[in-house]
XYZ file of C-alpha atoms in Angstrom:
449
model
C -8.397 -2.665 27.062
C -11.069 -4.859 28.172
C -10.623 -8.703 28.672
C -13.352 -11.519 28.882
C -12.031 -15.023 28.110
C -13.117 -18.542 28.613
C -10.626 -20.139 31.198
C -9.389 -22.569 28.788
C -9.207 -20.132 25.743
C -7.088 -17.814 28.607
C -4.596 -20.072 29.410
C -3.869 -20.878 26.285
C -3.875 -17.371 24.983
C -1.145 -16.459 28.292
C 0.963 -19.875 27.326
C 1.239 -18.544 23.495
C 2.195 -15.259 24.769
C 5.150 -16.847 27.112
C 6.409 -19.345 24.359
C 6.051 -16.053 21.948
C 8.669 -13.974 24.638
C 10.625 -16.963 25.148
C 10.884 -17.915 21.303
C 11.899 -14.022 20.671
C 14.418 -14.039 22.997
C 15.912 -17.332 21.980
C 16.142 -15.534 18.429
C 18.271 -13.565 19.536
C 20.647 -15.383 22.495
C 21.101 -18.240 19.647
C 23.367 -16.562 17.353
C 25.778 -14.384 19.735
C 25.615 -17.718 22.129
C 26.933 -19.671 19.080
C 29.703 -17.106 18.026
C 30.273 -15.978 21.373
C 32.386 -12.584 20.939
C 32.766 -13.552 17.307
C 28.648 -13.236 17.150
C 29.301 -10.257 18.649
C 31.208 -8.546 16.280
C 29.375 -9.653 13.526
C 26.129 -8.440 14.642
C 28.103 -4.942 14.591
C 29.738 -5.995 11.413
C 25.674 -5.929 10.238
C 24.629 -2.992 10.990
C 27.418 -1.023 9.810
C 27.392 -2.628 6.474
C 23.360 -1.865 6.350
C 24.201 1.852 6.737
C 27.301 1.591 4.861
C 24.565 -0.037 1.939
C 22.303 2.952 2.888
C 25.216 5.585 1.962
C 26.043 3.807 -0.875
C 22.732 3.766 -2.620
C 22.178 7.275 -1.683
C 25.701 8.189 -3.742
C 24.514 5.784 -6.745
C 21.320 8.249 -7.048
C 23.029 11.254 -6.513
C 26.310 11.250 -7.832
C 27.200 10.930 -11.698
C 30.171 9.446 -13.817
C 32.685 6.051 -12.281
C 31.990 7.528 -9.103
C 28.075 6.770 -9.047
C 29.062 3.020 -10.874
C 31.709 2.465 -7.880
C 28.912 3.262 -5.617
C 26.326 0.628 -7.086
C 28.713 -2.141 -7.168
C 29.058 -1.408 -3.395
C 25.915 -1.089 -2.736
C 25.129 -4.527 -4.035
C 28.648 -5.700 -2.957
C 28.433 -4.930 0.607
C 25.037 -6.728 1.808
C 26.372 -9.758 -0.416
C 29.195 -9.932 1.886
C 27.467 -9.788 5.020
C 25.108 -13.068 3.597
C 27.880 -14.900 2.429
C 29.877 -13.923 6.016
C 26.530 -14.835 8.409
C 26.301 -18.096 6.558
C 29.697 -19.003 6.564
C 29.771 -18.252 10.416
C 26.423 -18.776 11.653
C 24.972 -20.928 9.310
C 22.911 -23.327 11.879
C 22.596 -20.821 14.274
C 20.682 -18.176 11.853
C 18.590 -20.828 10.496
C 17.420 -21.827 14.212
C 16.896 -18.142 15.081
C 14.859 -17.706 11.777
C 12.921 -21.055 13.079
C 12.795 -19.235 16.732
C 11.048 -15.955 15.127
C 8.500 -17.738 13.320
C 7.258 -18.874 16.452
C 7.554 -16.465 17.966
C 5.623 -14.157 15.366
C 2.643 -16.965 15.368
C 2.692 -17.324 18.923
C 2.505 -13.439 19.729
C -0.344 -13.236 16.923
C -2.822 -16.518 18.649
C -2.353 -14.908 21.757
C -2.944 -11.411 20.858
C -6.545 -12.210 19.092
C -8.810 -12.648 21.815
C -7.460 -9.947 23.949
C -9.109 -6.407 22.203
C -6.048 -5.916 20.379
C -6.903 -4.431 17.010
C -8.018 -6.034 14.073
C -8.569 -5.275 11.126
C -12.650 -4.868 10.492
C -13.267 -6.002 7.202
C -15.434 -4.029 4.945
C -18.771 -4.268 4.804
C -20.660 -6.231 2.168
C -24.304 -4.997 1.457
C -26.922 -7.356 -1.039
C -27.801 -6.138 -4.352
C -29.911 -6.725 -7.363
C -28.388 -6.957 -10.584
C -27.899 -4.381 -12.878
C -30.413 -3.726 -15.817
C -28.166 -1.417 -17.957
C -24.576 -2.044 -17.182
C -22.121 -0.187 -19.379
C -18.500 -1.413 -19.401
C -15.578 1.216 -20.729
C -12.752 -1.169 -22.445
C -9.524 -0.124 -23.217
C -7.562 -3.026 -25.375
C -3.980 -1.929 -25.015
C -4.407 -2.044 -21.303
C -2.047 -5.034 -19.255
C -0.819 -6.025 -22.802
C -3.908 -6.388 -24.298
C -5.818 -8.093 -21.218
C -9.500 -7.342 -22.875
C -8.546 -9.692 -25.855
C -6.571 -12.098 -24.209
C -9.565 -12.723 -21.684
C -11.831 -12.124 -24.255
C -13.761 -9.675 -21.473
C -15.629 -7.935 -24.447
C -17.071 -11.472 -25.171
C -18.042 -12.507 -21.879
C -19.362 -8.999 -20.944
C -21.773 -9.030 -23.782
C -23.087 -12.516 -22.731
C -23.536 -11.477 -19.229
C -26.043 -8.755 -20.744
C -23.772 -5.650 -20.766
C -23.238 -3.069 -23.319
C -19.414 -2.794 -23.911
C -17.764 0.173 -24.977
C -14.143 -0.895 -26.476
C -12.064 2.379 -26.585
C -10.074 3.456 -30.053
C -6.668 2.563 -29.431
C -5.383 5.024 -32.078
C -7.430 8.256 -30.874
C -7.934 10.195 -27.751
C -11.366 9.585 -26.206
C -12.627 11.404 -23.098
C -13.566 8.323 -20.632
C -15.703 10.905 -18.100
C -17.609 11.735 -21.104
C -18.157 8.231 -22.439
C -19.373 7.228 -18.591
C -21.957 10.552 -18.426
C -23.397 9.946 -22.056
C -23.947 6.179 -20.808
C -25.484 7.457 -17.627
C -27.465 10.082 -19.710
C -28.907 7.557 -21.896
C -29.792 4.848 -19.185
C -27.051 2.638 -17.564
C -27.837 2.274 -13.785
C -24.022 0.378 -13.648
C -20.497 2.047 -14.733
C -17.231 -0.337 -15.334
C -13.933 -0.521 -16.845
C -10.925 -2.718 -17.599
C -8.011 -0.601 -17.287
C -5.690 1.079 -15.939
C -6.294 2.719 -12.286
C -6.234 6.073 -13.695
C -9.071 5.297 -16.219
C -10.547 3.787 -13.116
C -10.696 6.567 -11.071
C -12.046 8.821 -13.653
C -14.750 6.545 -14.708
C -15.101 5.867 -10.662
C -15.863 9.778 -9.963
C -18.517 9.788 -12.928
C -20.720 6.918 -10.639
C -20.055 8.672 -7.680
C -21.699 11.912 -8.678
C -24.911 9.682 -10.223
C -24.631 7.212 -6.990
C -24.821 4.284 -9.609
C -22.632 1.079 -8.939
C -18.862 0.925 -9.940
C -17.590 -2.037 -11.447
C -13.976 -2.910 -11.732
C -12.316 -5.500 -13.814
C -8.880 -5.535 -13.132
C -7.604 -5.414 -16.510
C -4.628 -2.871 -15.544
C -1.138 -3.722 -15.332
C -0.743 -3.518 -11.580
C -4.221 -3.050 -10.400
C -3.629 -1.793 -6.903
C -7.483 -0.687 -7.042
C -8.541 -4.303 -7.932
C -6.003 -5.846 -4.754
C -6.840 -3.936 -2.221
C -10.770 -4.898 -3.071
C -10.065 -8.708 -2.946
C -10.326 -8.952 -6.728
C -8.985 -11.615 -8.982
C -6.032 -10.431 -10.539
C -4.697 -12.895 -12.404
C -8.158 -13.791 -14.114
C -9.917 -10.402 -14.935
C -12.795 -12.084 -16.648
C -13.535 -13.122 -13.043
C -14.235 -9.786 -12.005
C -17.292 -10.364 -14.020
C -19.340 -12.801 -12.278
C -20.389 -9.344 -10.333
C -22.652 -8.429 -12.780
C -25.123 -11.570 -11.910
C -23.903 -12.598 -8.404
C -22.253 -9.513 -6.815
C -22.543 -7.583 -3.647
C -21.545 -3.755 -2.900
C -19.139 -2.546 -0.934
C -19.177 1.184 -0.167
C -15.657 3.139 -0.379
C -13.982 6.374 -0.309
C -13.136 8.376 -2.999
C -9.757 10.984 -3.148
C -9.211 13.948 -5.072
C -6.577 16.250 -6.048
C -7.466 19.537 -6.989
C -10.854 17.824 -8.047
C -9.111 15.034 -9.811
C -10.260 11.992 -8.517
C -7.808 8.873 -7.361
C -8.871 5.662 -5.767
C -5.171 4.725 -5.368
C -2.849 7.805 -4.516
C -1.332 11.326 -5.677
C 2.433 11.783 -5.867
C 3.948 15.023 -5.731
C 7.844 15.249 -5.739
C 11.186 13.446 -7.091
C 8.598 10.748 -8.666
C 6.080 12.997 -9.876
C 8.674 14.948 -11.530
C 10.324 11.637 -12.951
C 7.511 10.667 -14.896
C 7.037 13.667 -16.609
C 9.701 13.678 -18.834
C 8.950 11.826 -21.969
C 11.674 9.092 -22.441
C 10.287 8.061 -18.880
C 7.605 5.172 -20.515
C 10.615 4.230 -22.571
C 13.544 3.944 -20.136
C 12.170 4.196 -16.750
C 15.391 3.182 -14.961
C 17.284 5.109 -17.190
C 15.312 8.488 -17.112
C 15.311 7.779 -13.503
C 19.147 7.800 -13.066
C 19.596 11.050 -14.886
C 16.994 12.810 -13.632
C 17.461 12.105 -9.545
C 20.994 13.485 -8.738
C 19.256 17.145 -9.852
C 16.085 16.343 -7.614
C 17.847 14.782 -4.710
C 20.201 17.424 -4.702
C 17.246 20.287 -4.949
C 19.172 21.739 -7.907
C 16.017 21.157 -9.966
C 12.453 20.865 -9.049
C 10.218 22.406 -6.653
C 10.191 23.652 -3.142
C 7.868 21.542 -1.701
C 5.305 22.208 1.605
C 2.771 19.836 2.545
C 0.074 20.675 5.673
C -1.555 18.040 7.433
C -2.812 16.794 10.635
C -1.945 20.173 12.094
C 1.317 19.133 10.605
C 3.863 21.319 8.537
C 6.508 19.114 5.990
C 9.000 21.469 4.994
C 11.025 20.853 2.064
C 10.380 17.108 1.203
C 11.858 14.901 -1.503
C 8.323 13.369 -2.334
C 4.800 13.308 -0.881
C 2.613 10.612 -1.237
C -1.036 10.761 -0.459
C -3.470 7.933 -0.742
C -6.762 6.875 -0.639
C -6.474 5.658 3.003
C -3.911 4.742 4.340
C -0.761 1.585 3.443
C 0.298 -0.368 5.780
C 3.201 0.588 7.195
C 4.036 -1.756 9.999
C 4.312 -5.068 8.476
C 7.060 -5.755 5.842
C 4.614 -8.194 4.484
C 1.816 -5.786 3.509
C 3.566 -2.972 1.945
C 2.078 -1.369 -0.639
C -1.793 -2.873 0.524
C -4.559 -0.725 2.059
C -6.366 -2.973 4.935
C -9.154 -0.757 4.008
C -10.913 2.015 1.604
C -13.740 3.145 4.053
C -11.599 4.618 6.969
C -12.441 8.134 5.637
C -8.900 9.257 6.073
C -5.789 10.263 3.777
C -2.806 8.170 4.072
C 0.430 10.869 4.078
C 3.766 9.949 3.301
C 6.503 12.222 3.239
C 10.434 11.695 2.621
C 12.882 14.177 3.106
C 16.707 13.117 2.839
C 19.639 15.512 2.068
C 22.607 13.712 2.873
C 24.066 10.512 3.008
C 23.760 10.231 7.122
C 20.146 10.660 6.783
C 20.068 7.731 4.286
C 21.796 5.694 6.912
C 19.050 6.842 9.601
C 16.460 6.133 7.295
C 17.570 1.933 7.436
C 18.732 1.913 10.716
C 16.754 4.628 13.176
C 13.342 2.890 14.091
C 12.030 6.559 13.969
C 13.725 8.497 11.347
C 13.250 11.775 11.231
C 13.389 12.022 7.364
C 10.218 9.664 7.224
C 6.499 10.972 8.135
C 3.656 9.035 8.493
C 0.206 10.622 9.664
C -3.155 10.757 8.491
C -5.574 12.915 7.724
C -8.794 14.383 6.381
C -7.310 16.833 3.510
C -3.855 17.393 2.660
C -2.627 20.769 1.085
C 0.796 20.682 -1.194
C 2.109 24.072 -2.137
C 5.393 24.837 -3.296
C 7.451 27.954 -4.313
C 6.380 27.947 -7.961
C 2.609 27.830 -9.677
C 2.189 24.536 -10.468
C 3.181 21.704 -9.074
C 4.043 18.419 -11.044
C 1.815 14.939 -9.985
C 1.333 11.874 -10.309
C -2.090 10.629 -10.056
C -2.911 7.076 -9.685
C 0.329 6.472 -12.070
C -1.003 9.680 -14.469
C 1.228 12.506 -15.281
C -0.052 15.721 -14.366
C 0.602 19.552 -13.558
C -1.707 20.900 -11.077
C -1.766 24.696 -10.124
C -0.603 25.130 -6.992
C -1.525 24.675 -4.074
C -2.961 21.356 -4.578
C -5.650 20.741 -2.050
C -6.239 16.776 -1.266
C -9.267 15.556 0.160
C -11.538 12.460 0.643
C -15.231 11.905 0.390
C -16.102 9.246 2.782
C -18.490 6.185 1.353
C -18.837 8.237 -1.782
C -18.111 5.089 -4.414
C -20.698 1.864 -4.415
C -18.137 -0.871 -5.860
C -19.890 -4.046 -6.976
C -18.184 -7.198 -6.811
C -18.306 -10.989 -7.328
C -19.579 -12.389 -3.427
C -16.587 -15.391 -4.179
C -13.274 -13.396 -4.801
C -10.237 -14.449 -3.293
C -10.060 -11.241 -0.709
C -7.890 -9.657 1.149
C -6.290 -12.174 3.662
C -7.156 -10.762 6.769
C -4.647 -9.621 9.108
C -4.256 -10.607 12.686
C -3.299 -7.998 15.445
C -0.058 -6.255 15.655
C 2.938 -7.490 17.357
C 2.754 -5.683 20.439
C 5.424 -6.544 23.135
C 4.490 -4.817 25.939
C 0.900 -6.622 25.531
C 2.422 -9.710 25.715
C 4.835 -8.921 28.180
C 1.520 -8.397 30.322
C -0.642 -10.971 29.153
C 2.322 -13.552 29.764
C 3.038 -12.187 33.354
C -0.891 -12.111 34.600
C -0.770 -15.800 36.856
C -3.584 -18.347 37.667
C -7.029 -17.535 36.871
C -7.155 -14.141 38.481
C -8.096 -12.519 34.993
C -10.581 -14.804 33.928
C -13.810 -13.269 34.000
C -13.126 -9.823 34.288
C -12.604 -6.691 32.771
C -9.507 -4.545 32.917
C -7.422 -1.781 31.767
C -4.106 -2.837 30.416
């Protein structure tokens, strides 16, 4: 990786990464130093109760009756314990080695930034006129009745855009509502709603290659986040329609169903298909997942990707790009939506072991993270039950994923709050170099690390 620094900008890049190594290490030493062989045994003390909490939630969700209840009250019981232990023991000594990591963390990130590491590259705004025809799609009982309480409709209408408020008490096709609009004019499709209603109205612009305007009126608006949008104040999402820019995304589909989040297939996908699920989601959840764990209901599953064979997995999950997977702080985020890749997730665990390995092995095998152009789930029956961008579906089988690279033009507001953008990955062995190189004998130069 190539390396070009100012003198001044070097040393102080090879300082942060020595005071990052030393601050890590320090972390560490701090506690067992403190409790000498009693740290010792406590550290083991931790991570057998964090695989013994592992087992434990693996019995709640597979096993039924007093035995299942026994098992929740240790799961919850058991990492209680070990807080109330470390504190009782440690008490100075973890809050210094908490202290120590922070450091350490901020260090490693200052003086990984200037040294080629990667970034994230943020996505590229592009300048555009305003809309003549914009035509918003409103649906009132979405986020518990965001449209009203933000009077979007209003606002909307005073910005210059038609507004069409869906029927709460009928069916109404959204892709046909967004193509008559498009017949009869609009050069701008939006909605406030949920992601699903998103996506469909999404795929509608992306065939006319007409702007896409989101208003993050949904209850968790994943779409909406991962574009930098306001999601607290939807009516913000607005201010697009006179002082916007476009940002040009991908677009996934399932079997031709479009998703700008992700498609489940699996123990979820078959969750949310049963019909006291909206009612009692933790409820339907507990009955249904000791037959689904289990494999004594539900399908075979096979997913292909990558070159890649998944044989038998408890769930898929394939997104619109990919989630961050390496920083506990980010879960659940896309850095992007223009990589042009699938994100793939599978999970696969049959026994309580494997639940264990899941928490404690760095590299479980249960757990398979890849990426990848198109996806293919098949499975050992005709259809195959999904969940698509939070929609219950049944797809025939096999379900082919794909993604269609730059296909959606998103407008936005230019001020949103964003994305915060992330600094480089922690990488050790980076740092272990950068920290080691001495004097000036880098400065100036390019290298391979």
């Amino acid at each position: 990786m190539g390396l070009d620094l100012s003198g001044r900008a070097y040393r102080a890049q090879r300082w942060a990464a020595r005071t990052a190594l030393a601050a890590a290490g320090l972390a560490v030493l701090v506690p067992l130093a403190y409790g000498g062989v009693g740290g010792i045994l406590l550290l083991v003390a931790g991570v057998a109760g964090l695989g013994l909490s592992a087992v434990a939630v693996w019995w709640t969700l597979t096993l039924r009756g007093p035995v299942r209840w026994a098992a929740a009250v240790l799961a919850l019981a058991v990492p209680a314990a070990l807080v109330a232990l470390f504190a009782a023991t440690l008490f100075w000594a973890l809050l210094a080695s908490v202290a120590l990591w922070t450091v350490a963390v901020w260090s490693g990130r200052y003086a990984l930034r200037g040294t080629g590491s990667t970034r994230v590259r943020v996505m590229r705004e592009r300048k555009a006129a305003p809309p003549r025809r914009a035509v918003l799609i409103m649906n009132p009982r979405s986020g518990d009745g965001k449209v009203e309480r933000f009077a979007l409709k209003e606002k909307a209408e005073r910005l210059g855009a038609e507004v069409v408020l869906l029927d709460p008490d009928r069916h109404q096709d959204v892709t046909a509502l967004a193509r008559k609009a498009v017949a009869e004019g609009a050069d701008l499709l939006g909605v406030a709603g949920g992601d699903g209603t998103q996506a469909r109205v999404a795929a509608v612009a992306a065939a006319y290659d007409i702007p896409f305007l989101v208003i993050s009126a949904g209850t968790r608006n994943h779409f909406a986040m991962d574009l930098g949008l306001d999601r607290e104040n939807p009516a913000a999402c607005l201010d697009a329609l006179t002082d916007g820019v476009e940002l040009r995304v991908d677009l996934g589909f399932a079997n031709g169903r479009p998703f700008v989040n992700n498609a489940s297939f699996g123990a979820y996908a078959a969750i949310v298909q049963n019909p006291g699920y909206r009612a009692d989601k933790i409820g339907t959840s507990l009955e249904l997942l000791p037959d689904l764990l289990t494999r004594q209901q539900g399908p075979r599953l096979t997913a292909r990707a990558a070159g890649r064979t998944l044989d038998a997995p408890h769930a898929v999950l394939v997104s619109n790009n990919p989630y961050r997977t390496d920083d506990p702080f980010g879960l659940g985020r896309r850095d992007r939506l223009d990589a042009a890749v699938l994100g793939v997730l599978g999970l696969r665990v049959d026994s309580a072991a494997e639940a264990a390995a899941l928490l404690l092995d760095p590299e479980p095998s249960g757990l398979t993270i890849l990426t990848a152009s198109e996806v293919v789930i098949d499975a050992d029956r005709p259809e195959i039950e999904a969940g698509i961008d939070g929609e219950a579906l049944v797809l025939p089988a096999p379900v082919h994923c794909r993604i269609t690279p730059g296909a959606l033009r998103v407008r936005v507001p230019r001020k949103r709050p964003g994305v915060p953008q992330r600094g480089p990955r922690l990488d050790w062995r980076r740092l272990r170099k950068l920290a080691a190189v001495v004097g000036r004998t880098a400065v100036h130069r390019r290298g391979r690390w």
